[in-house]
Coordinates of N, CA and C in Angstrom, one line a residue:
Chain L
X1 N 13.5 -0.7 -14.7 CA 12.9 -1.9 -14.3 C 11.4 -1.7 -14.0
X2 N 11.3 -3.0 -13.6 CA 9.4 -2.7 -13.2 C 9.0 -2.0 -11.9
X3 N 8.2 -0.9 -11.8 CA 7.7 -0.2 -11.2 C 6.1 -0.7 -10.7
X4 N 5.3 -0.1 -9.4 CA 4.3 -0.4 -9.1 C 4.3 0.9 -7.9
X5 N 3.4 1.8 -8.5 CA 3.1 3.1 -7.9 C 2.0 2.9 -6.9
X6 N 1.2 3.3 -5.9 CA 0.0 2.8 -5.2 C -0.1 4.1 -4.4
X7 N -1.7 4.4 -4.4 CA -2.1 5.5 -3.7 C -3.4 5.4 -3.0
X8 N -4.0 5.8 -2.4 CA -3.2 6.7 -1.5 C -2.6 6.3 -0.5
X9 N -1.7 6.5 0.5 CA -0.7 6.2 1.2 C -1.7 5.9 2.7
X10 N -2.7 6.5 3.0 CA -3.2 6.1 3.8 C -4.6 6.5 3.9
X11 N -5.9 6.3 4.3 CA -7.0 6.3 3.5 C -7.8 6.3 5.4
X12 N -9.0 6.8 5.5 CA -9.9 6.5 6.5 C -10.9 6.9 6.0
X13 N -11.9 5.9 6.0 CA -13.5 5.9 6.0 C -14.5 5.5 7.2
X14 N -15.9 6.0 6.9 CA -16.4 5.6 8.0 C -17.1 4.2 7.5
X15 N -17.3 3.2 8.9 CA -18.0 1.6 8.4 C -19.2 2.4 7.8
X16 N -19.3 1.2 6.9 CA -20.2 1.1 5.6 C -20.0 2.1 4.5
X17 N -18.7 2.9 4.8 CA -18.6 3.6 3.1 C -17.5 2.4 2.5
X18 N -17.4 2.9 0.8 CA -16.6 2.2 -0.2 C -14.8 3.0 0.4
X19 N -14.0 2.2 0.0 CA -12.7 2.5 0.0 C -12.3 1.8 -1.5
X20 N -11.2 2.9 -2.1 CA -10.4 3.0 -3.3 C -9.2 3.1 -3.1
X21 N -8.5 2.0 -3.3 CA -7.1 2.0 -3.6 C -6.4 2.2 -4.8
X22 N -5.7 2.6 -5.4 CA -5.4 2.5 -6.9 C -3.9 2.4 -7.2
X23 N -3.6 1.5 -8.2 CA -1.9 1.5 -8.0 C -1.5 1.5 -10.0
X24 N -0.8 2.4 -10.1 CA -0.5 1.9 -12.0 C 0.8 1.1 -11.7
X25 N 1.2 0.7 -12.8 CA 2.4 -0.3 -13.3 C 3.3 -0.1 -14.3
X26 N 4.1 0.1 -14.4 CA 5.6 0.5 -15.8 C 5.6 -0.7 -16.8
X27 N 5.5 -2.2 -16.1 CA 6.2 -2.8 -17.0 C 4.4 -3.2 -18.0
X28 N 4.5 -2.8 -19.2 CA 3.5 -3.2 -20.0 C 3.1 -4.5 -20.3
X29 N 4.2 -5.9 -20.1 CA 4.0 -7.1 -19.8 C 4.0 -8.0 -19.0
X30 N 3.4 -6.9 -17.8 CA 2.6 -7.6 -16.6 C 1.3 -8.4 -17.0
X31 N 1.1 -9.4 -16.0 CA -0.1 -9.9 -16.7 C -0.7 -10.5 -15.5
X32 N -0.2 -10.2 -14.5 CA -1.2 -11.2 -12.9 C -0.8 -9.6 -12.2
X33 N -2.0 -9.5 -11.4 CA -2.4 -8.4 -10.5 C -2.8 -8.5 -9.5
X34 N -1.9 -9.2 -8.2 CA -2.9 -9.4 -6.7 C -2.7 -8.3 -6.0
X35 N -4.0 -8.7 -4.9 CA -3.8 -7.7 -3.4 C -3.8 -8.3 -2.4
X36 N -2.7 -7.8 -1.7 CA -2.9 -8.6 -0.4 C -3.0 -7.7 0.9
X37 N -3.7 -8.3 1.5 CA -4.1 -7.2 3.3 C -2.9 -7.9 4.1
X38 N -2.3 -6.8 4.8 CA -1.5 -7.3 5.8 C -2.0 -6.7 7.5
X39 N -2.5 -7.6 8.0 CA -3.2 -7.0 9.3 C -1.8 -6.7 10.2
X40 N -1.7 -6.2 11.1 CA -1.3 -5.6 12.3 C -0.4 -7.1 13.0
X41 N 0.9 -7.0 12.5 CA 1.9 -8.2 13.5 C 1.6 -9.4 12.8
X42 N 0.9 -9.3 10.9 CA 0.7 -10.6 10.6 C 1.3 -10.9 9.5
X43 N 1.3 -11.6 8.7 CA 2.2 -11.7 7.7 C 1.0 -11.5 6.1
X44 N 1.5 -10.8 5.0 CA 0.4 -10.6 4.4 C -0.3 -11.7 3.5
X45 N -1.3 -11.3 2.9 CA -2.3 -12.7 2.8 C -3.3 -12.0 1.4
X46 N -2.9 -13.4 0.4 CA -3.7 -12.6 -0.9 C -5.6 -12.6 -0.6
X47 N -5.9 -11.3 -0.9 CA -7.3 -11.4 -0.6 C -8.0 -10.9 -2.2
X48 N -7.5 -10.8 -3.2 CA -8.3 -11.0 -4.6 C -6.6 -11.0 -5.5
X49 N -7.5 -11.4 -6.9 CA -6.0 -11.3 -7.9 C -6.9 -11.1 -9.2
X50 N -6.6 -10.8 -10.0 CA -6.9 -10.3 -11.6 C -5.8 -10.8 -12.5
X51 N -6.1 -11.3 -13.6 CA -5.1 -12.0 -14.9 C -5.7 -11.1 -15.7
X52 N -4.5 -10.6 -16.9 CA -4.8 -9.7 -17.9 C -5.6 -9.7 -18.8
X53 N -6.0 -11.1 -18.9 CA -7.0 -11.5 -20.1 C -8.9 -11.3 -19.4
X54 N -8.8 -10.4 -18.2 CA -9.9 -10.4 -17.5 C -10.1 -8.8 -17.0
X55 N -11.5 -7.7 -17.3 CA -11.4 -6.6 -16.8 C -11.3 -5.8 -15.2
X56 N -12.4 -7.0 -14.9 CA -13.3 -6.7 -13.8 C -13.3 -8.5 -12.7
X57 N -12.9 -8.5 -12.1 CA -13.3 -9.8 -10.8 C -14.3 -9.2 -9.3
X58 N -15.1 -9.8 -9.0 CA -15.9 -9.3 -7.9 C -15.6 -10.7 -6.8
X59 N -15.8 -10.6 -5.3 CA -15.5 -11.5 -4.8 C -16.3 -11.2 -3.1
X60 N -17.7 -11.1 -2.9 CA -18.7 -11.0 -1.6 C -18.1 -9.2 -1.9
X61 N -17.6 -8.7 -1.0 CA -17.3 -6.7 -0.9 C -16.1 -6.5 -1.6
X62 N -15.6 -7.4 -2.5 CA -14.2 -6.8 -2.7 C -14.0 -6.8 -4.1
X63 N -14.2 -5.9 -5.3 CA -13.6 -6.1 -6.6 C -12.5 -5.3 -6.8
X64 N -12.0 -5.9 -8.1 CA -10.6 -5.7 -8.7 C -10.8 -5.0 -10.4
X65 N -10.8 -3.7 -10.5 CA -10.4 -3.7 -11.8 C -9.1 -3.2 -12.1
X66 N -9.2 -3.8 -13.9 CA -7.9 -3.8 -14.4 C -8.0 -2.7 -16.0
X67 N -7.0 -1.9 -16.1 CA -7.5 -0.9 -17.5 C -6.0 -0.8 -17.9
X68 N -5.5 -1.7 -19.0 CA -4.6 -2.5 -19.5 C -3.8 -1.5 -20.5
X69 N -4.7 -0.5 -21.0 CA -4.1 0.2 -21.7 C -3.6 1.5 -21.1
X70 N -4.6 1.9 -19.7 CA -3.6 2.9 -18.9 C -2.7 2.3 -17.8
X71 N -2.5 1.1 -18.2 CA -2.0 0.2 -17.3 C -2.0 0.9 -15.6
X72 N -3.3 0.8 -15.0 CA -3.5 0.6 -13.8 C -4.8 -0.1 -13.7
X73 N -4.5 -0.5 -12.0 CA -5.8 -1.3 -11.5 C -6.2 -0.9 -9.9
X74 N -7.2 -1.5 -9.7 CA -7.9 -0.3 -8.6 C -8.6 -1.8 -7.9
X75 N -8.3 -1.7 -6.2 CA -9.2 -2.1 -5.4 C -10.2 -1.6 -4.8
X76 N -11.5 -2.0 -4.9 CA -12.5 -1.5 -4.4 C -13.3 -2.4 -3.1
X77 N -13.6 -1.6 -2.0 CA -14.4 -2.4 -0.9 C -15.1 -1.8 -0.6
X78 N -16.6 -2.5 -0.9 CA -17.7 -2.2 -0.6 C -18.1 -2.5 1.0
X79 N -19.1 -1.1 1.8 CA -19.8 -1.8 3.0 C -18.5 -1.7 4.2
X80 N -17.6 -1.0 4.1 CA -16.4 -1.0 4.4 C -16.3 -1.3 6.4
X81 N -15.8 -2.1 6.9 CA -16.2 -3.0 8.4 C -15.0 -2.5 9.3
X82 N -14.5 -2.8 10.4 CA -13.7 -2.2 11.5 C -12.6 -3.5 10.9
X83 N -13.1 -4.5 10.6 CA -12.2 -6.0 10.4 C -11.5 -5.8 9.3
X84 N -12.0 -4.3 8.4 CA -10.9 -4.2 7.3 C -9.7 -3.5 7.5
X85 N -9.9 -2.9 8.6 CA -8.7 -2.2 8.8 C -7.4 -2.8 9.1
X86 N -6.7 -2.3 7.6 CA -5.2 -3.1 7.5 C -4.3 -2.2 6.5
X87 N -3.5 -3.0 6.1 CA -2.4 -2.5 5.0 C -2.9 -3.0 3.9
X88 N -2.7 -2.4 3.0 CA -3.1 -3.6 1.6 C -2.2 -3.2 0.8
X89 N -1.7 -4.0 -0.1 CA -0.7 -4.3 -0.9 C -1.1 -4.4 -2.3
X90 N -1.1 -3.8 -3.3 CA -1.0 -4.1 -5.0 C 0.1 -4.7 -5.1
X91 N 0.3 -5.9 -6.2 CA 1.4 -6.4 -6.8 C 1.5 -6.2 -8.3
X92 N 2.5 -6.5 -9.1 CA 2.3 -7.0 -10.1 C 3.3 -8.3 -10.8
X93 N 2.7 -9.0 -12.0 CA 3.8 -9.8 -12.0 C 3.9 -9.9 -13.4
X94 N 5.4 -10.0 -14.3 CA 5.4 -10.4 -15.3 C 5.7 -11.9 -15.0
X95 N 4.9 -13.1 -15.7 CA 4.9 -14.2 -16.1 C 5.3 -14.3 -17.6
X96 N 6.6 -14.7 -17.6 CA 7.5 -15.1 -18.8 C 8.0 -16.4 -19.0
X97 N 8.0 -16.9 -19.5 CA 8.4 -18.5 -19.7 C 8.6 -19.5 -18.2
X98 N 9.9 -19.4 -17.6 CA 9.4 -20.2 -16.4 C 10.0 -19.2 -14.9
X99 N 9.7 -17.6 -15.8 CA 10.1 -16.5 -14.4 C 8.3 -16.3 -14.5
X100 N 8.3 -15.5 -12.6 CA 7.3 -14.7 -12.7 C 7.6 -13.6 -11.3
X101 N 8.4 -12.7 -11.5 CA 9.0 -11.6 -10.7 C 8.0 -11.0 -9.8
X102 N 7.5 -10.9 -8.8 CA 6.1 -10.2 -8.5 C 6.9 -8.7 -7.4
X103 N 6.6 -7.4 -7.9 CA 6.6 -6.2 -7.6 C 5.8 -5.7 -6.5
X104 N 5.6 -4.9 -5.7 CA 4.8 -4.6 -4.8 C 4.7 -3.0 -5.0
X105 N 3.8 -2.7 -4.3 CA 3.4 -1.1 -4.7 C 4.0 -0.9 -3.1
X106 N 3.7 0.4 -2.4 CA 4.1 1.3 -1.6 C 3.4 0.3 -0.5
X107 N 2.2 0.3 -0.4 CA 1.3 -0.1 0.8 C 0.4 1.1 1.2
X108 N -1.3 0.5 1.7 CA -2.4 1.6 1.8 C -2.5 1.5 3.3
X109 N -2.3 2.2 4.2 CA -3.1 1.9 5.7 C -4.6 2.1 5.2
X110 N -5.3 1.5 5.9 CA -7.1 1.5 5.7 C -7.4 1.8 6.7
X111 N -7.9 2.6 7.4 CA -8.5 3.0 8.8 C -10.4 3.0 8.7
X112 N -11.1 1.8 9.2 CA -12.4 1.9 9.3 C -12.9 2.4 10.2
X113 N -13.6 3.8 10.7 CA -13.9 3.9 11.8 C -15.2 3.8 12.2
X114 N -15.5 3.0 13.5 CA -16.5 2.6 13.7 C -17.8 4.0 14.0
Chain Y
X1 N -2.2 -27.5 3.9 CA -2.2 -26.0 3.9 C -0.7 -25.4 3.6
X2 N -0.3 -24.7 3.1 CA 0.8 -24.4 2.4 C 2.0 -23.7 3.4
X3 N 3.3 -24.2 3.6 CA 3.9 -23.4 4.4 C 4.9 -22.7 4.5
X4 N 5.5 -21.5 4.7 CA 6.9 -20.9 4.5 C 7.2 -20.6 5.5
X5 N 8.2 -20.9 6.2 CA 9.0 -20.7 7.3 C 10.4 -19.9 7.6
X6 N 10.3 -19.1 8.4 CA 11.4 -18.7 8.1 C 12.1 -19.3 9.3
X7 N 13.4 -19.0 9.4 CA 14.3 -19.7 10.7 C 14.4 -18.6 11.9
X8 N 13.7 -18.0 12.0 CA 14.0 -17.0 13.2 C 13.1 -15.9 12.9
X9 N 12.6 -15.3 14.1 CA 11.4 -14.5 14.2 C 12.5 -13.2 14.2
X10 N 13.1 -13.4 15.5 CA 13.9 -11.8 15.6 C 15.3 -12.1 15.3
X11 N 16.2 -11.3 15.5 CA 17.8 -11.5 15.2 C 18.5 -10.2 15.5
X12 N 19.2 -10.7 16.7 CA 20.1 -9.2 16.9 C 21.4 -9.6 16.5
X13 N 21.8 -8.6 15.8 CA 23.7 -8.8 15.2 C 24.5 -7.5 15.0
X14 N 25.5 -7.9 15.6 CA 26.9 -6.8 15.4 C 27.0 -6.3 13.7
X15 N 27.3 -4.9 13.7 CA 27.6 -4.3 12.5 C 29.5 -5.3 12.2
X16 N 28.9 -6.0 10.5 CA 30.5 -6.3 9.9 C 30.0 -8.1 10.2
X17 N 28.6 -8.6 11.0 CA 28.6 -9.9 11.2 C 28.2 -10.4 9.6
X18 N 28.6 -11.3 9.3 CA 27.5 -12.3 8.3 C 26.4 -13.1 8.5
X19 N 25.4 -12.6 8.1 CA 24.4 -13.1 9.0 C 23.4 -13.8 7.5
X20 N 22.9 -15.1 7.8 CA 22.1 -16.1 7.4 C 21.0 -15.7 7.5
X21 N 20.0 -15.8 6.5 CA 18.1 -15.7 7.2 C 17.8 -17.0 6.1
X22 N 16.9 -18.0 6.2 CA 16.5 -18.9 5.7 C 15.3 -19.3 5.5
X23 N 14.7 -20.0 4.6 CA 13.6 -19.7 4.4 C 13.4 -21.0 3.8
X24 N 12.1 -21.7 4.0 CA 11.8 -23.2 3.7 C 10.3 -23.3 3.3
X25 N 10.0 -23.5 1.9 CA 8.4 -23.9 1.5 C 8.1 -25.5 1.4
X26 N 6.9 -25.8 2.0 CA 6.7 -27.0 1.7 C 5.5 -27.2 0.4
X27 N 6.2 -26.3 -0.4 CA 4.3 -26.6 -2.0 C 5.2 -26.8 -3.3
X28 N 6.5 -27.3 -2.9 CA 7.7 -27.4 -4.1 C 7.0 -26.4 -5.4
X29 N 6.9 -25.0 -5.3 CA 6.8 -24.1 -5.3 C 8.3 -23.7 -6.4
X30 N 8.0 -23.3 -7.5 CA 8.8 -22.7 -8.6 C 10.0 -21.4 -7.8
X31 N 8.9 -20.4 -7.7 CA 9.5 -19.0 -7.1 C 9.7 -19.0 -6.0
X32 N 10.6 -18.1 -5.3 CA 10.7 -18.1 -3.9 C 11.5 -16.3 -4.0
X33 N 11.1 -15.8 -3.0 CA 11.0 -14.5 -3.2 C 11.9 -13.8 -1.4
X34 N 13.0 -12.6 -1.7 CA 13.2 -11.8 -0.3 C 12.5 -10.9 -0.7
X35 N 12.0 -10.0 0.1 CA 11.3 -8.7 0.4 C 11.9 -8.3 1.9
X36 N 12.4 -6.8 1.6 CA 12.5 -6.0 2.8 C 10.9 -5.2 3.2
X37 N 10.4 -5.0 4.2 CA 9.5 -4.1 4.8 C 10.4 -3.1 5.5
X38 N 9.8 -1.9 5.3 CA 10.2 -1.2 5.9 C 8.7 0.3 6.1
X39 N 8.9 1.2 7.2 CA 7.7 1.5 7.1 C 7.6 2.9 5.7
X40 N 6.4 3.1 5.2 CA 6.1 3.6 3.7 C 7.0 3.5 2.6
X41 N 7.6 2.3 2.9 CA 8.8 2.0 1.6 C 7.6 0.6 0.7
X42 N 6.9 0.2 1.6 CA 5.9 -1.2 1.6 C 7.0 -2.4 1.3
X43 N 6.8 -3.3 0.4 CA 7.4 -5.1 0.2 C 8.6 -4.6 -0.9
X44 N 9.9 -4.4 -0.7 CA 11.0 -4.0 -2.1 C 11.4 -5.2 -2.1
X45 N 11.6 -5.9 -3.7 CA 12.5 -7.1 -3.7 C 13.9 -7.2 -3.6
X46 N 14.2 -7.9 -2.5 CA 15.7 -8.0 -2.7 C 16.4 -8.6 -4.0
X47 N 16.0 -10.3 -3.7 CA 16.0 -11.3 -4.7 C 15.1 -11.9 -5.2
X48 N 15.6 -12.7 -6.4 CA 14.3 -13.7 -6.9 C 14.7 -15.0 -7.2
X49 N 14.3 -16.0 -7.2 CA 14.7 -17.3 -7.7 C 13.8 -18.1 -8.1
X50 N 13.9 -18.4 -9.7 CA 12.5 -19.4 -10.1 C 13.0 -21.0 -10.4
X51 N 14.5 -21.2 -9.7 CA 14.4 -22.8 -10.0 C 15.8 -22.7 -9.2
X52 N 16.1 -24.1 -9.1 CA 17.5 -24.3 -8.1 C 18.5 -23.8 -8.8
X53 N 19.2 -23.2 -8.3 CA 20.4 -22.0 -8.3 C 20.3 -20.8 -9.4
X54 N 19.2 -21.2 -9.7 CA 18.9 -19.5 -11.1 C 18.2 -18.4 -10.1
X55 N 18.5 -17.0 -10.0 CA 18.5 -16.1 -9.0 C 18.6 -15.2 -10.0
X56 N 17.9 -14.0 -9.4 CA 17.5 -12.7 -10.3 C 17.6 -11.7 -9.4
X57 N 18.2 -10.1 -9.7 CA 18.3 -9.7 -8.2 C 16.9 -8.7 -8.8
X58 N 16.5 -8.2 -7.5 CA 15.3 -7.3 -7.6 C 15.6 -5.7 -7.1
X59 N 14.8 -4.9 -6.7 CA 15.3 -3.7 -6.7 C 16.4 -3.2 -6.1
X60 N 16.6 -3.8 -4.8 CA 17.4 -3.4 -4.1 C 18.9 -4.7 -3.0
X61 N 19.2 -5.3 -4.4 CA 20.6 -6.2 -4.2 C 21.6 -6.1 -3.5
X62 N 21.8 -4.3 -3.4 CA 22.9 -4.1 -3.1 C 23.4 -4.5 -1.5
X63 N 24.7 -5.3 -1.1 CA 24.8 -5.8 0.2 C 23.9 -7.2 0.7
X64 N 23.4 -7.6 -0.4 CA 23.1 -9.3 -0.3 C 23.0 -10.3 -1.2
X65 N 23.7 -11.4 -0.7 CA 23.2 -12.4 -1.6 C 22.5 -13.7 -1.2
X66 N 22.2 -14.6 -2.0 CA 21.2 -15.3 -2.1 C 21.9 -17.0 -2.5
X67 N 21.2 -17.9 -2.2 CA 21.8 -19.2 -2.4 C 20.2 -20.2 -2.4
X68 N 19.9 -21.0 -4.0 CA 19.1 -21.8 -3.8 C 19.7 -23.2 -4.3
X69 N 20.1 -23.8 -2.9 CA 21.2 -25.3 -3.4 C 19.8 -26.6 -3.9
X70 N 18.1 -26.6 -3.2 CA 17.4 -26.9 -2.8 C 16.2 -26.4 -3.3
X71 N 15.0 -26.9 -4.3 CA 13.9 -26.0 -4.7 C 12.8 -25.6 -3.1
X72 N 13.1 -26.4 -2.1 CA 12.7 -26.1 -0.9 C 12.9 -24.3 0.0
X73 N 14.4 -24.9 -0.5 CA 15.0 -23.6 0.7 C 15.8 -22.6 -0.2
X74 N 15.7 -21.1 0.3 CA 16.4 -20.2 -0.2 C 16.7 -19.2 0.9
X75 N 18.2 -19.1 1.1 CA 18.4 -18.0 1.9 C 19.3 -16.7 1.1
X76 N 18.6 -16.0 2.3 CA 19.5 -14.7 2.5 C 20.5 -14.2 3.0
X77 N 21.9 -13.9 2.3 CA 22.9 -13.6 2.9 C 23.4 -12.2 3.0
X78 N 23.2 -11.8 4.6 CA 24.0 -10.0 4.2 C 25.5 -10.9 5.0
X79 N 26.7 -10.3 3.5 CA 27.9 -10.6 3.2 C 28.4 -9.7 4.7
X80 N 28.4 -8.5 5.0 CA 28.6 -7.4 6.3 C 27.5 -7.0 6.9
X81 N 27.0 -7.1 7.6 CA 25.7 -6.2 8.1 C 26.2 -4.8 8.6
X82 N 25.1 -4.4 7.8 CA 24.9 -2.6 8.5 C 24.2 -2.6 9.0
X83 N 23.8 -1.0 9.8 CA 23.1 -0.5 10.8 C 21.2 0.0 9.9
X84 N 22.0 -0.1 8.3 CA 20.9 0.5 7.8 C 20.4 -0.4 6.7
X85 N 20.6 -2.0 7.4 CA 19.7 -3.2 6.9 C 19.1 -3.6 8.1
X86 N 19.0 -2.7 9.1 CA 17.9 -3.3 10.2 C 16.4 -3.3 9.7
X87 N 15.9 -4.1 9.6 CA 14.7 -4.2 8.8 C 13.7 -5.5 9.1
X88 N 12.6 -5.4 8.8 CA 11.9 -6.8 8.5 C 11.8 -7.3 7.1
X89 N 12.2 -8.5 7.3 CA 12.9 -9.3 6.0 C 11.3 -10.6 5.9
X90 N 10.8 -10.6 4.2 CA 10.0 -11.4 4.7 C 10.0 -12.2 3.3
X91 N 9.6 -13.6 3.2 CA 10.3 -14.7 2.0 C 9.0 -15.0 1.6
X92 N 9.0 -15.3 0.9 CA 7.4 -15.7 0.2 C 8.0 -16.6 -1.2
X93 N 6.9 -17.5 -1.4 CA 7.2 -18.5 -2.2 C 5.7 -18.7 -2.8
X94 N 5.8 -18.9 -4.7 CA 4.5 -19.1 -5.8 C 4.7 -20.0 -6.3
X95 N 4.1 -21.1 -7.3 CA 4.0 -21.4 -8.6 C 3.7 -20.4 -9.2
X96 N 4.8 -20.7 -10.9 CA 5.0 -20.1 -11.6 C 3.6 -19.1 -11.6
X97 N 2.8 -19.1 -11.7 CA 1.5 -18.3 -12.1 C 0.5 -18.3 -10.9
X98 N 0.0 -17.8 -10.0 CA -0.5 -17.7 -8.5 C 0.2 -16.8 -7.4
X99 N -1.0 -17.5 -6.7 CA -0.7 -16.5 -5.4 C 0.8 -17.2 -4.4
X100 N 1.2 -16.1 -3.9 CA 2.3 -16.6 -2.8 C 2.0 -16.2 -1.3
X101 N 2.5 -17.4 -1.0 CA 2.4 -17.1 0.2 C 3.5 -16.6 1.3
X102 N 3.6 -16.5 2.7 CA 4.9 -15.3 3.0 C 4.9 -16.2 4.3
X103 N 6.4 -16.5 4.7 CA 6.7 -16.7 5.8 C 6.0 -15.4 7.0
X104 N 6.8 -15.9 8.3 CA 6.0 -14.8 9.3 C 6.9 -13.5 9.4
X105 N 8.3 -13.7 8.4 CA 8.6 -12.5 8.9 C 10.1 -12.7 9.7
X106 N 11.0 -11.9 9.7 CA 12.6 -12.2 10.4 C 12.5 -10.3 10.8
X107 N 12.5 -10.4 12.3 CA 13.2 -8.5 12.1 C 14.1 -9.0 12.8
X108 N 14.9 -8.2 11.6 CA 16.5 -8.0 12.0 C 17.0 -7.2 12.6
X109 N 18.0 -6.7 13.5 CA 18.2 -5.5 14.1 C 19.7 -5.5 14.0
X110 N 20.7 -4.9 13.3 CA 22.2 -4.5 13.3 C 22.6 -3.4 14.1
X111 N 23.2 -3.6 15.6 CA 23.6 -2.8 16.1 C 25.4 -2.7 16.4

C-alpha cells in the first residue's frame, strides 16, 4: 500500500537558521502533497501544500519542493523563530476519481532555540 | 470557518467495552478520515470514507470499524477494546482535492 517515509525524526536549530524536513512516497500516483504543524496540545493545521503539476511553491519563510521522479518532497523554513517549534507532518494523497486517501509520514519535532 | 468535532475530548473504558468515538463536519466535505497518534508512529489511517456508506480501511483496521449513515458524521467503532488501542484518535474531514481539517482530538484510555 501507500507508504510516506519522513526524516529526520527530530531536528534542532538555532533562531534564524534554515530547517529541512524531507519525506519520499511509494505510491507513484500521488498527486497532492501537504504539511501540516501540530503545535503542543493542538490539533494539526495545514501550513503549505504542493499539487503534482507544480515543482516548487514558496509562501513568506516556508517552501515546498516536489521531485516527482525521485518521488520525494522537502519542507523548507527559512529565518527559523521559537514560534516554529512544533511537529510537522508530510502527507500524501492519491486523488482518483471521487477517492482521495491522504497518508502521513512519521512526524518531525522542530526544536528552535532561542 | 470550517468545523470537526469530535464527541469527547477524553474517554476512559474497561478492556472487552464497545466503545463509540464520533465525529461531525460542518463543510459537507466528501472525505472524512480516523487517524491514530501515537508517539513516533506520527497520523496512521485507520479508516477512510469518501461518500455515505463507501469506506476504505487504511493501514491499520485491524479491531475497528466504521459507519458513515450521514455525509456529516462518521464514527469509529472498537468492536472490544484493548489495552493496546489506548491512544489519541483524531478525525479529519477534505473535499475531494484540499486541505483537511482535524477535529481536537479523543484520548482514549482502555484499562
Amino acid at each position: 500500500g501507500e507508504n510516506v517515509e519522513q526524516h529526520p525524526s527530530t531536528l534542532s536549530v538555532q533562531e534564524g537558521d534554515s530547517a529541512v524536513i524531507k519525506c519520499t512516497y511509494s505510491d507513484s500516483a500521488s498527486n497532492y502533497f501537504p504539511w501540516y504543524k501540530q503545535e503542543l496540545g493542538k490539533r494539526p493545521q495545514l501550513i503549505i501544500d504542493i499539487r503534482s503539476n507544480v515543482g516548487e511553491k514558496k509562501d513568506q519563510r516556508i517552501a515546498v519542493t516536489l521531485n516527482k521522479t525521485a518521488k520525494h518532497f522537502s519542507l523548507h523554513i527559512t529565518e527559523t523563530q521559537p514560534e516554529d517549534s512544533a511537529v510537522y507532518f508530510c502527507a500524501a494523497s492519491h486523488i482518483s476519481g471521487n477517492t482521495g486517501k491522504l497518508i502521513f509520514g512519521q512526524g518531525t519535532t522542530l526544536q528552535v532555540k532561542p | 470557518d470550517v468545523k470537526v468535532t469530535q464527541s469527547s475530548r477524553y474517554l476512559v473504558k474497561r478492556t472487552g467495552e464497545k466503545v463509540f468515538l464520533e465525529c461531525v463536519q460542518d463543510m459537507d466535505h466528501e472525505n472524512m478520515f480516523w487517524y491514530r497518534q501515537d508517539p513516533g508512529l506520527g497520523l496512521r489511517l485507520i479508516y477512510f470514507s469518501y461518500d455515505v456508506k463507501m469506506k476504505e480501511k487504511g493501514d491499520i483496521p485491524e479491531g475497528y470499524s466504521v459507519s458513515r449513515e450521514k455525509k456529516e458524521r462518521f464514527s469509529l467503532i472498537l468492536e472490544s477494546a484493548s489495552t493496546n488501542q489506548t491512544s489519541m484518535y483524531l478525525c479529519a474531514s477534505s473535499p475531494l482535492i484540499g486541505e483537511a481539517f482535524f477535529g481536537q482530538g479523543t484520548r482514549l484510555t482502555v484499562v
